[in-house]
mmCIF file of C-alpha atoms in Angstrom:
data_model
loop_
_atom_site.group_PDB
_atom_site.id
_atom_site.type_symbol
_atom_site.label_atom_id
_atom_site.label_comp_id
_atom_site.label_asym_id
_atom_site.label_seq_id
_atom_site.Cartn_x
_atom_site.Cartn_y
_atom_site.Cartn_z
ATOM 1 C CA MET A 1 -102.655 -95.086 57.717
ATOM 2 C CA SER A 2 -103.411 -91.863 55.868
ATOM 3 C CA GLN A 3 -102.829 -88.372 57.208
ATOM 4 C CA ILE A 4 -106.412 -87.633 57.946
ATOM 5 C CA CYS A 5 -106.755 -90.878 59.873
ATOM 6 C CA GLU A 6 -103.528 -89.981 61.686
ATOM 7 C CA LEU A 7 -105.027 -86.601 62.611
ATOM 8 C CA PHE A 8 -108.240 -88.322 64.115
ATOM 9 C CA ARG A 9 -106.115 -90.818 66.060
ATOM 10 C CA GLY A 10 -104.294 -87.930 67.695
ATOM 11 C CA LEU A 11 -107.710 -86.595 68.691
ATOM 12 C CA LYS A 12 -108.715 -89.879 69.980
ATOM 13 C CA ASP A 13 -105.514 -90.174 72.084
ATOM 14 C CA ASN A 14 -106.015 -86.798 73.828
ATOM 15 C CA PHE A 15 -109.712 -87.088 74.270
ATOM 16 C CA SER A 16 -111.219 -86.223 77.483
ATOM 17 C CA GLU A 17 -114.974 -86.462 78.616
ATOM 18 C CA ALA A 18 -114.318 -83.704 81.188
ATOM 19 C CA VAL A 19 -114.082 -81.222 78.421
ATOM 20 C CA ASP A 20 -117.379 -79.671 77.359
ATOM 21 C CA ILE A 21 -116.018 -77.899 74.199
ATOM 22 C CA THR A 22 -115.225 -79.822 70.937
ATOM 23 C CA HIS A 23 -111.539 -80.105 70.388
ATOM 24 C CA VAL A 24 -110.406 -79.513 66.792
ATOM 25 C CA VAL A 25 -107.360 -79.425 64.552
ATOM 26 C CA SER A 26 -106.769 -77.659 61.377
ATOM 27 C CA LEU A 27 -106.645 -79.752 58.127
ATOM 28 C CA PRO A 28 -103.441 -79.205 55.888
ATOM 29 C CA LEU A 29 -105.724 -78.057 53.311
ATOM 30 C CA SER A 30 -107.109 -74.865 54.652
ATOM 31 C CA SER A 31 -107.421 -73.215 58.313
ATOM 32 C CA ARG A 32 -111.178 -73.029 57.004
ATOM 33 C CA PHE A 33 -111.420 -76.915 57.459
ATOM 34 C CA LEU A 34 -111.340 -78.408 60.902
ATOM 35 C CA LEU A 35 -111.440 -82.038 62.106
ATOM 36 C CA GLY A 36 -113.078 -82.541 65.573
ATOM 37 C CA ILE A 37 -114.171 -85.518 67.907
ATOM 38 C CA THR A 38 -117.763 -85.902 69.444
ATOM 39 C CA LYS A 39 -118.333 -87.052 72.863
ATOM 40 C CA SER A 40 -119.303 -90.564 71.280
ATOM 41 C CA GLN A 41 -115.416 -90.396 69.932
ATOM 42 C CA THR A 42 -116.816 -90.267 66.132
ATOM 43 C CA PRO A 43 -115.050 -87.981 63.698
ATOM 44 C CA VAL A 44 -116.781 -84.544 62.820
ATOM 45 C CA PHE A 45 -115.831 -82.119 60.209
ATOM 46 C CA PHE A 46 -116.242 -78.152 60.610
ATOM 47 C CA ILE A 47 -116.272 -76.369 57.144
ATOM 48 C CA GLU A 48 -116.135 -72.494 57.693
ATOM 49 C CA CYS A 49 -118.691 -70.852 55.517
ATOM 50 C CA GLU A 50 -121.963 -68.987 55.807
ATOM 51 C CA LEU A 51 -124.135 -70.423 53.115
ATOM 52 C CA LYS A 52 -126.928 -68.565 51.256
ATOM 53 C CA ASN A 53 -130.073 -70.664 50.632
ATOM 54 C CA ALA A 54 -128.785 -73.547 52.763
ATOM 55 C CA SER A 55 -130.781 -76.736 52.950
ATOM 56 C CA ALA A 56 -132.492 -77.842 56.150
ATOM 57 C CA ASP A 57 -130.245 -79.852 58.688
ATOM 58 C CA LEU A 58 -130.057 -83.461 57.551
ATOM 59 C CA ASN A 59 -129.938 -86.721 59.293
ATOM 60 C CA LEU A 60 -128.896 -89.521 56.955
ATOM 61 C CA GLU A 61 -128.368 -93.233 57.763
ATOM 62 C CA TYR A 62 -124.658 -92.619 58.704
ATOM 63 C CA ILE A 63 -124.065 -88.926 58.999
ATOM 64 C CA SER A 64 -125.682 -85.711 60.155
ATOM 65 C CA VAL A 65 -125.290 -82.347 58.536
ATOM 66 C CA LEU A 66 -125.815 -78.839 60.156
ATOM 67 C CA PHE A 67 -125.751 -75.791 58.177
ATOM 68 C CA ASN A 68 -124.717 -72.294 59.198
ATOM 69 C CA LYS A 69 -124.088 -73.413 62.728
ATOM 70 C CA LYS A 70 -122.432 -71.376 65.121
ATOM 71 C CA CYS A 71 -119.887 -73.411 67.043
ATOM 72 C CA SER A 72 -117.502 -72.804 69.870
ATOM 73 C CA LEU A 73 -114.419 -74.819 69.568
ATOM 74 C CA ILE A 74 -110.878 -75.263 71.136
ATOM 75 C CA ASP A 75 -107.750 -76.045 69.248
ATOM 76 C CA ASP A 76 -104.287 -77.715 70.135
ATOM 77 C CA PHE A 77 -102.982 -74.540 71.614
ATOM 78 C CA ASN A 78 -106.173 -74.266 73.897
ATOM 79 C CA ARG A 79 -107.459 -71.317 72.039
ATOM 80 C CA LYS A 80 -111.350 -70.865 72.120
ATOM 81 C CA PHE A 81 -113.116 -69.473 69.209
ATOM 82 C CA SER A 82 -116.566 -69.229 67.755
ATOM 83 C CA ARG A 83 -117.470 -69.082 64.150
ATOM 84 C CA ILE A 84 -120.181 -70.165 61.579
ATOM 85 C CA TYR A 85 -119.629 -73.770 60.098
ATOM 86 C CA THR A 86 -121.118 -76.332 58.117
ATOM 87 C CA VAL A 87 -120.929 -79.501 60.454
ATOM 88 C CA ILE A 88 -120.744 -83.022 59.100
ATOM 89 C CA THR A 89 -120.665 -85.634 61.751
ATOM 90 C CA LEU A 90 -120.422 -89.568 61.329
ATOM 91 C CA ASN A 91 -122.632 -91.703 63.621
ATOM 92 C CA GLN A 92 -120.776 -94.790 63.405
ATOM 93 C CA SER A 93 -118.415 -96.438 65.929
ATOM 94 C CA ASN A 94 -116.964 -99.048 63.507
ATOM 95 C CA CYS A 95 -113.240 -97.959 63.234
ATOM 96 C CA ASP A 96 -112.707 -99.251 59.483
ATOM 97 C CA PHE A 97 -115.811 -97.211 58.462
ATOM 98 C CA GLN A 98 -114.582 -94.118 60.440
ATOM 99 C CA ASN A 99 -111.377 -94.365 58.475
ATOM 100 C CA TYR A 100 -113.270 -94.698 55.293
ATOM 101 C CA PHE A 101 -115.406 -91.550 56.161
ATOM 102 C CA LEU A 102 -112.448 -89.571 56.958
ATOM 103 C CA GLU A 103 -110.657 -90.519 53.648
ATOM 104 C CA VAL A 104 -114.002 -89.993 51.463
ATOM 105 C CA VAL A 105 -114.885 -86.472 52.955
ATOM 106 C CA TYR A 106 -111.117 -85.428 52.867
ATOM 107 C CA LEU A 107 -110.860 -86.329 49.199
ATOM 108 C CA ILE A 108 -113.905 -83.950 48.546
ATOM 109 C CA LEU A 109 -112.348 -81.221 50.575
ATOM 110 C CA GLN A 110 -109.279 -81.340 48.587
ATOM 111 C CA LYS A 111 -111.084 -80.253 45.642
ATOM 112 C CA ILE A 112 -112.046 -76.958 47.090
ATOM 113 C CA PRO A 113 -109.579 -74.130 46.562
ATOM 114 C CA ASP A 114 -108.405 -72.131 49.593
ATOM 115 C CA GLU A 115 -110.396 -68.925 48.482
ATOM 116 C CA SER A 116 -113.598 -70.504 47.251
ATOM 117 C CA ASP A 117 -116.947 -68.839 47.661
ATOM 118 C CA GLY A 118 -119.948 -70.446 49.441
ATOM 119 C CA HIS A 119 -121.285 -71.633 46.084
ATOM 120 C CA LEU A 120 -118.567 -73.826 45.278
ATOM 121 C CA ILE A 121 -118.237 -75.207 48.963
ATOM 122 C CA LYS A 122 -121.941 -76.016 48.963
ATOM 123 C CA LYS A 123 -121.526 -77.875 45.659
ATOM 124 C CA GLU A 124 -118.823 -80.083 47.337
ATOM 125 C CA ILE A 125 -120.735 -80.582 50.408
ATOM 126 C CA ASP A 126 -123.766 -81.763 48.190
ATOM 127 C CA LYS A 127 -121.483 -84.348 46.733
ATOM 128 C CA ILE A 128 -120.728 -85.819 50.188
ATOM 129 C CA LEU A 129 -124.493 -85.792 50.965
ATOM 130 C CA GLN A 130 -125.273 -87.568 47.572
ATOM 131 C CA LEU A 131 -122.659 -90.286 48.410
ATOM 132 C CA PHE A 132 -124.064 -90.841 51.893
ATOM 133 C CA SER A 133 -127.514 -90.738 50.690
ATOM 134 C CA TYR A 134 -126.917 -94.041 48.811
ATOM 135 C CA SER A 135 -126.361 -95.826 52.290
ATOM 136 C CA SER A 136 -130.186 -95.562 52.713
ATOM 137 C CA LEU A 137 -130.659 -97.949 49.526
ATOM 138 C CA PRO A 138 -130.491 -101.596 49.192
ATOM 139 C CA ALA A 139 -127.096 -103.168 48.325
ATOM 140 C CA ALA A 140 -127.176 -103.753 44.570
ATOM 141 C CA LYS A 141 -124.412 -106.248 44.664
ATOM 142 C CA SER A 142 -122.521 -108.571 47.129
ATOM 143 C CA VAL A 143 -119.373 -107.430 48.827
ATOM 144 C CA GLN A 144 -117.734 -110.471 47.129
ATOM 145 C CA GLY A 145 -118.694 -109.176 43.736
ATOM 146 C CA LEU A 146 -117.559 -105.698 44.307
ATOM 147 C CA TRP A 147 -114.276 -106.943 45.811
ATOM 148 C CA ALA A 148 -113.496 -109.024 42.623
ATOM 149 C CA GLU A 149 -114.255 -105.895 40.451
ATOM 150 C CA LEU A 150 -111.787 -103.790 42.493
ATOM 151 C CA LEU A 151 -109.140 -106.564 42.320
ATOM 152 C CA VAL A 152 -109.459 -106.358 38.406
ATOM 153 C CA ILE A 153 -108.979 -102.454 38.618
ATOM 154 C CA GLU A 154 -106.149 -102.708 41.118
ATOM 155 C CA GLN A 155 -104.220 -105.495 39.089
ATOM 156 C CA SER A 156 -104.743 -103.402 35.752
ATOM 157 C CA GLU A 157 -101.916 -101.381 34.107
ATOM 158 C CA ASN A 158 -104.427 -98.712 33.343
ATOM 159 C CA PRO A 159 -106.955 -98.499 36.270
ATOM 160 C CA GLU A 160 -107.906 -94.939 35.219
ATOM 161 C CA TYR A 161 -109.417 -96.261 32.113
ATOM 162 C CA LEU A 162 -111.110 -99.094 33.841
ATOM 163 C CA ILE A 163 -112.754 -96.867 36.474
ATOM 164 C CA LYS A 164 -113.948 -94.539 33.570
ATOM 165 C CA SER A 165 -115.545 -97.484 31.978
ATOM 166 C CA TRP A 166 -116.924 -99.044 35.370
ATOM 167 C CA HIS A 167 -120.729 -99.361 35.483
ATOM 168 C CA ASN A 168 -122.372 -96.141 36.759
ATOM 169 C CA GLN A 169 -125.468 -98.385 37.594
ATOM 170 C CA ALA A 170 -125.112 -101.393 39.483
ATOM 171 C CA ASN A 171 -127.582 -103.341 37.377
ATOM 172 C CA SER A 172 -125.885 -102.580 34.057
ATOM 173 C CA ARG A 173 -125.531 -105.466 31.741
ATOM 174 C CA PHE A 174 -121.737 -105.428 31.926
ATOM 175 C CA ASP A 175 -119.478 -104.443 34.625
ATOM 176 C CA PHE A 176 -117.141 -102.560 32.286
ATOM 177 C CA ASN A 177 -118.052 -100.999 28.991
ATOM 178 C CA ASP A 178 -116.102 -98.196 27.301
ATOM 179 C CA GLY A 179 -118.624 -97.741 24.512
ATOM 180 C CA LYS A 180 -116.879 -100.326 22.258
ATOM 181 C CA ASP A 181 -115.881 -103.455 24.267
ATOM 182 C CA LYS A 182 -117.154 -105.056 27.279
ATOM 183 C CA LEU A 183 -115.726 -106.887 30.498
ATOM 184 C CA GLU A 184 -117.660 -108.834 32.942
ATOM 185 C CA VAL A 185 -116.061 -109.763 36.295
ATOM 186 C CA LYS A 186 -117.252 -113.110 37.746
ATOM 187 C CA SER A 187 -116.281 -114.265 41.309
ATOM 188 C CA THR A 188 -116.484 -117.631 43.025
ATOM 189 C CA SER A 189 -115.854 -118.978 46.432
ATOM 190 C CA LEU A 190 -115.887 -122.656 45.237
ATOM 191 C CA ALA A 191 -112.930 -124.772 44.656
ATOM 192 C CA LYS A 192 -113.708 -125.011 40.793
ATOM 193 C CA ARG A 193 -113.819 -122.027 38.513
ATOM 194 C CA ILE A 194 -117.655 -122.191 38.267
ATOM 195 C CA HIS A 195 -119.611 -119.044 37.447
ATOM 196 C CA ASN A 196 -123.238 -118.163 36.672
ATOM 197 C CA PHE A 197 -124.119 -116.478 33.529
ATOM 198 C CA SER A 198 -127.153 -115.564 31.640
ATOM 199 C CA LEU A 199 -127.353 -116.190 28.084
ATOM 200 C CA GLU A 200 -127.995 -112.412 27.102
ATOM 201 C CA GLN A 201 -124.809 -111.604 29.017
ATOM 202 C CA LEU A 202 -122.778 -113.759 26.715
ATOM 203 C CA LYS A 203 -124.088 -112.025 23.471
ATOM 204 C CA PRO A 204 -122.560 -108.554 23.191
ATOM 205 C CA ASN A 205 -123.497 -106.478 20.096
ATOM 206 C CA GLU A 206 -121.963 -107.576 16.765
ATOM 207 C CA ASN A 207 -119.158 -105.325 16.620
ATOM 208 C CA SER A 208 -118.038 -105.520 20.413
ATOM 209 C CA LYS A 209 -115.815 -107.754 21.920
ATOM 210 C CA LEU A 210 -116.510 -109.394 25.528
ATOM 211 C CA ILE A 211 -114.008 -110.809 27.913
ATOM 212 C CA ILE A 212 -114.784 -112.571 31.049
ATOM 213 C CA ALA A 213 -112.566 -112.139 34.109
ATOM 214 C CA SER A 214 -112.753 -115.099 36.666
ATOM 215 C CA VAL A 215 -111.716 -114.334 40.181
ATOM 216 C CA PHE A 216 -111.414 -116.790 43.167
ATOM 217 C CA THR A 217 -112.647 -115.026 46.364
ATOM 218 C CA LEU A 218 -111.923 -117.038 49.332
ATOM 219 C CA GLU A 219 -113.001 -115.268 52.623
ATOM 220 C CA THR A 220 -110.403 -115.318 55.347
ATOM 221 C CA THR A 221 -110.011 -113.538 58.545
ATOM 222 C CA SER A 222 -106.694 -111.835 57.655
ATOM 223 C CA GLY A 223 -107.111 -111.076 53.940
ATOM 224 C CA LYS A 224 -107.824 -107.815 52.311
ATOM 225 C CA ASN A 225 -111.234 -105.902 52.428
ATOM 226 C CA ILE A 226 -112.739 -103.553 50.096
ATOM 227 C CA ASN A 227 -111.132 -100.631 51.569
ATOM 228 C CA ASP A 228 -107.754 -101.990 51.506
ATOM 229 C CA LEU A 229 -108.039 -102.524 47.580
ATOM 230 C CA ARG A 230 -109.475 -98.970 47.280
ATOM 231 C CA LYS A 231 -106.302 -97.639 49.091
ATOM 232 C CA MET A 232 -104.189 -99.702 46.639
ATOM 233 C CA ILE A 233 -105.914 -98.377 43.666
ATOM 234 C CA PHE A 234 -105.448 -94.787 44.921
ATOM 235 C CA ASP A 235 -101.847 -95.174 45.316
ATOM 236 C CA LYS A 236 -101.747 -95.736 41.562
ATOM 237 C CA ILE A 237 -104.093 -92.933 40.750
ATOM 238 C CA PRO A 238 -103.321 -89.319 41.583
ATOM 239 C CA ASP A 239 -106.245 -87.861 39.827
ATOM 240 C CA LEU A 240 -108.914 -86.607 42.452
ATOM 241 C CA GLU A 241 -111.789 -86.711 40.132
ATOM 242 C CA ILE A 242 -110.896 -90.610 39.185
ATOM 243 C CA GLN A 243 -110.648 -91.241 42.958
ATOM 244 C CA ALA A 244 -113.944 -89.464 43.721
ATOM 245 C CA LEU A 245 -115.640 -91.489 40.698
ATOM 246 C CA LEU A 246 -114.533 -94.698 42.237
ATOM 247 C CA ASP A 247 -116.004 -93.765 45.658
ATOM 248 C CA SER A 248 -119.304 -92.768 44.151
ATOM 249 C CA ILE A 249 -119.676 -96.224 42.420
ATOM 250 C CA MET A 250 -118.796 -98.121 45.505
ATOM 251 C CA PHE A 251 -121.505 -96.136 47.542
ATOM 252 C CA LYS A 252 -124.092 -96.759 44.818
ATOM 253 C CA VAL A 253 -123.302 -100.627 44.678
ATOM 254 C CA LEU A 254 -122.988 -101.141 48.498
ATOM 255 C CA GLY A 255 -125.952 -99.005 49.547
ATOM 256 C CA ASN A 256 -126.980 -99.745 53.130
ATOM 257 C CA GLU A 257 -124.388 -102.687 53.405
ATOM 258 C CA ILE A 258 -121.413 -100.263 53.147
ATOM 259 C CA SER A 259 -120.485 -100.241 56.820
ATOM 260 C CA LYS A 260 -120.640 -103.906 57.151
ATOM 261 C CA SER A 261 -118.707 -104.509 53.989
ATOM 262 C CA PHE A 262 -115.416 -103.700 55.817
ATOM 263 C CA ASP A 263 -115.956 -107.011 57.967
ATOM 264 C CA PHE A 264 -115.421 -109.148 54.907
ATOM 265 C CA CYS A 265 -111.802 -109.889 53.949
ATOM 266 C CA PHE A 266 -110.681 -112.183 51.081
ATOM 267 C CA ASP A 267 -107.401 -113.975 50.079
ATOM 268 C CA TYR A 268 -105.559 -111.345 47.916
ATOM 269 C CA GLN A 269 -102.737 -113.599 46.876
ATOM 270 C CA LEU A 270 -104.891 -116.505 45.846
ATOM 271 C CA ALA A 271 -107.068 -113.887 43.846
ATOM 272 C CA VAL A 272 -104.001 -112.379 42.047
ATOM 273 C CA ASP A 273 -102.245 -115.717 41.435
ATOM 274 C CA GLU A 274 -105.548 -117.465 39.931
ATOM 275 C CA LEU A 275 -106.930 -114.260 38.069
ATOM 276 C CA LYS A 276 -107.766 -115.445 34.668
ATOM 277 C CA PHE A 277 -109.394 -114.009 31.568
ATOM 278 C CA PHE A 278 -111.574 -115.736 28.917
ATOM 279 C CA ASP A 279 -112.910 -114.786 25.566
ATOM 280 C CA SER A 280 -116.609 -115.185 25.593
ATOM 281 C CA ASP A 281 -116.660 -116.857 22.509
ATOM 282 C CA SER A 282 -114.875 -119.877 24.143
ATOM 283 C CA ILE A 283 -117.408 -120.356 26.859
ATOM 284 C CA PRO A 284 -120.107 -122.968 26.300
ATOM 285 C CA LYS A 285 -123.636 -121.680 25.568
ATOM 286 C CA ILE A 286 -127.081 -123.156 25.598
ATOM 287 C CA SER A 287 -128.057 -122.948 21.736
ATOM 288 C CA ASP A 288 -131.359 -122.984 19.809
ATOM 289 C CA VAL A 289 -133.427 -121.413 22.500
ATOM 290 C CA PRO A 290 -136.910 -120.638 21.446
ATOM 291 C CA ALA A 291 -137.583 -116.916 20.796
ATOM 292 C CA GLU A 292 -140.395 -117.157 23.312
ATOM 293 C CA ILE A 293 -138.024 -118.115 26.167
ATOM 294 C CA SER A 294 -135.989 -115.482 28.002
ATOM 295 C CA ASN A 295 -133.791 -114.970 30.895
ATOM 296 C CA VAL A 296 -131.984 -117.983 30.596
ATOM 297 C CA LYS A 297 -129.377 -118.460 33.327
ATOM 298 C CA PHE A 298 -126.817 -121.221 33.872
ATOM 299 C CA ALA A 299 -123.735 -122.088 35.676
ATOM 300 C CA CYS A 300 -120.550 -123.034 33.633
ATOM 301 C CA ASP A 301 -117.301 -124.641 34.785
ATOM 302 C CA LEU A 302 -114.177 -122.619 33.050
ATOM 303 C CA SER A 303 -111.640 -124.964 34.815
ATOM 304 C CA ASP A 304 -110.740 -126.714 31.308
ATOM 305 C CA ILE A 305 -111.451 -123.772 29.141
ATOM 306 C CA LYS A 306 -108.287 -122.033 27.660
ATOM 307 C CA SER A 307 -107.593 -118.597 29.088
ATOM 308 C CA LEU A 308 -106.180 -115.598 27.376
ATOM 309 C CA SER A 309 -102.645 -114.894 28.055
ATOM 310 C CA LYS A 310 -101.136 -111.270 28.460
ATOM 311 C CA SER A 311 -99.890 -111.338 24.971
ATOM 312 C CA ASP A 312 -103.462 -112.444 23.668
ATOM 313 C CA LEU A 313 -104.983 -109.472 25.392
ATOM 314 C CA LYS A 314 -102.368 -107.087 23.915
ATOM 315 C CA ARG A 315 -103.140 -108.413 20.390
ATOM 316 C CA ILE A 316 -106.841 -107.451 20.716
ATOM 317 C CA ASP A 317 -107.435 -104.072 19.199
ATOM 318 C CA SER A 318 -108.985 -102.669 22.549
ATOM 319 C CA VAL A 319 -107.900 -99.873 24.812
ATOM 320 C CA LEU A 320 -110.262 -101.597 27.415
ATOM 321 C CA PHE A 321 -108.378 -104.966 27.319
ATOM 322 C CA ARG A 322 -104.935 -103.940 26.672
ATOM 323 C CA GLY A 323 -104.112 -103.027 30.187
ATOM 324 C CA LEU A 324 -105.861 -105.973 32.098
ATOM 325 C CA LEU A 325 -102.608 -107.474 33.045
#
């Protein structure tokens, strides 16, 4: 469990409904940032600052935000104090989602220097609001599909490059595109390696190479969920900007399904053991389609198609593919 989640666990352990004032602890980042617990036992961040031209208070799907709010608080030493804060409160009781909220907000707060002025603080608070505003939108992709993409990133030797090449829009033609080559991730919960393709998807531009990643996604009760993979990826990436980019894409993709997404776990070891990559040229396609016909889609069994080895991927002149395994 991360440091921020441990702090909240401590607040929960010491929670008392008899206390009318909010109990808070200081974050290691700065004494200006506090973490508290609401009467509903959900996390709340207090960011000490008096913002000029602050927005109106907001109530989003999962969070509420109060600006320039005078708050009376009490710390671990039973000291009471009142100051002006921006207050960000989660209104979800799901423990996994609470931990995710804590980690996402804490990650953004880490990017704020201790002596920052209100302008920079407002800029980072707006990023938090932007992320959680996606939760009012419909999901653009299934949890299974996103889990498979995260698995490919987690297994990569160069996860930073993959994240930078990841689709910024969920309806992008390819999952990963570095401006030269393309990588499309397909997942299946079937016993055979059968995936759905669109004909257009298997036809990259003339000077680009397209690789297909094939992932078995077997749902289990004790596997790994998307937040587990997120944490594993973050363990490999110290760059806070890259971590924030990954969070942003996850929010965009999952939309209003984000809180439910933590309920889905998949067999991690099966996915790793059976992860395969295929040259798009080797995948059978429908040919001689009349020009008047479009949006051609089909299912293809890749079980007997030769996959690419690690050495095959290394030989391709592509930064995108070189670190896949």
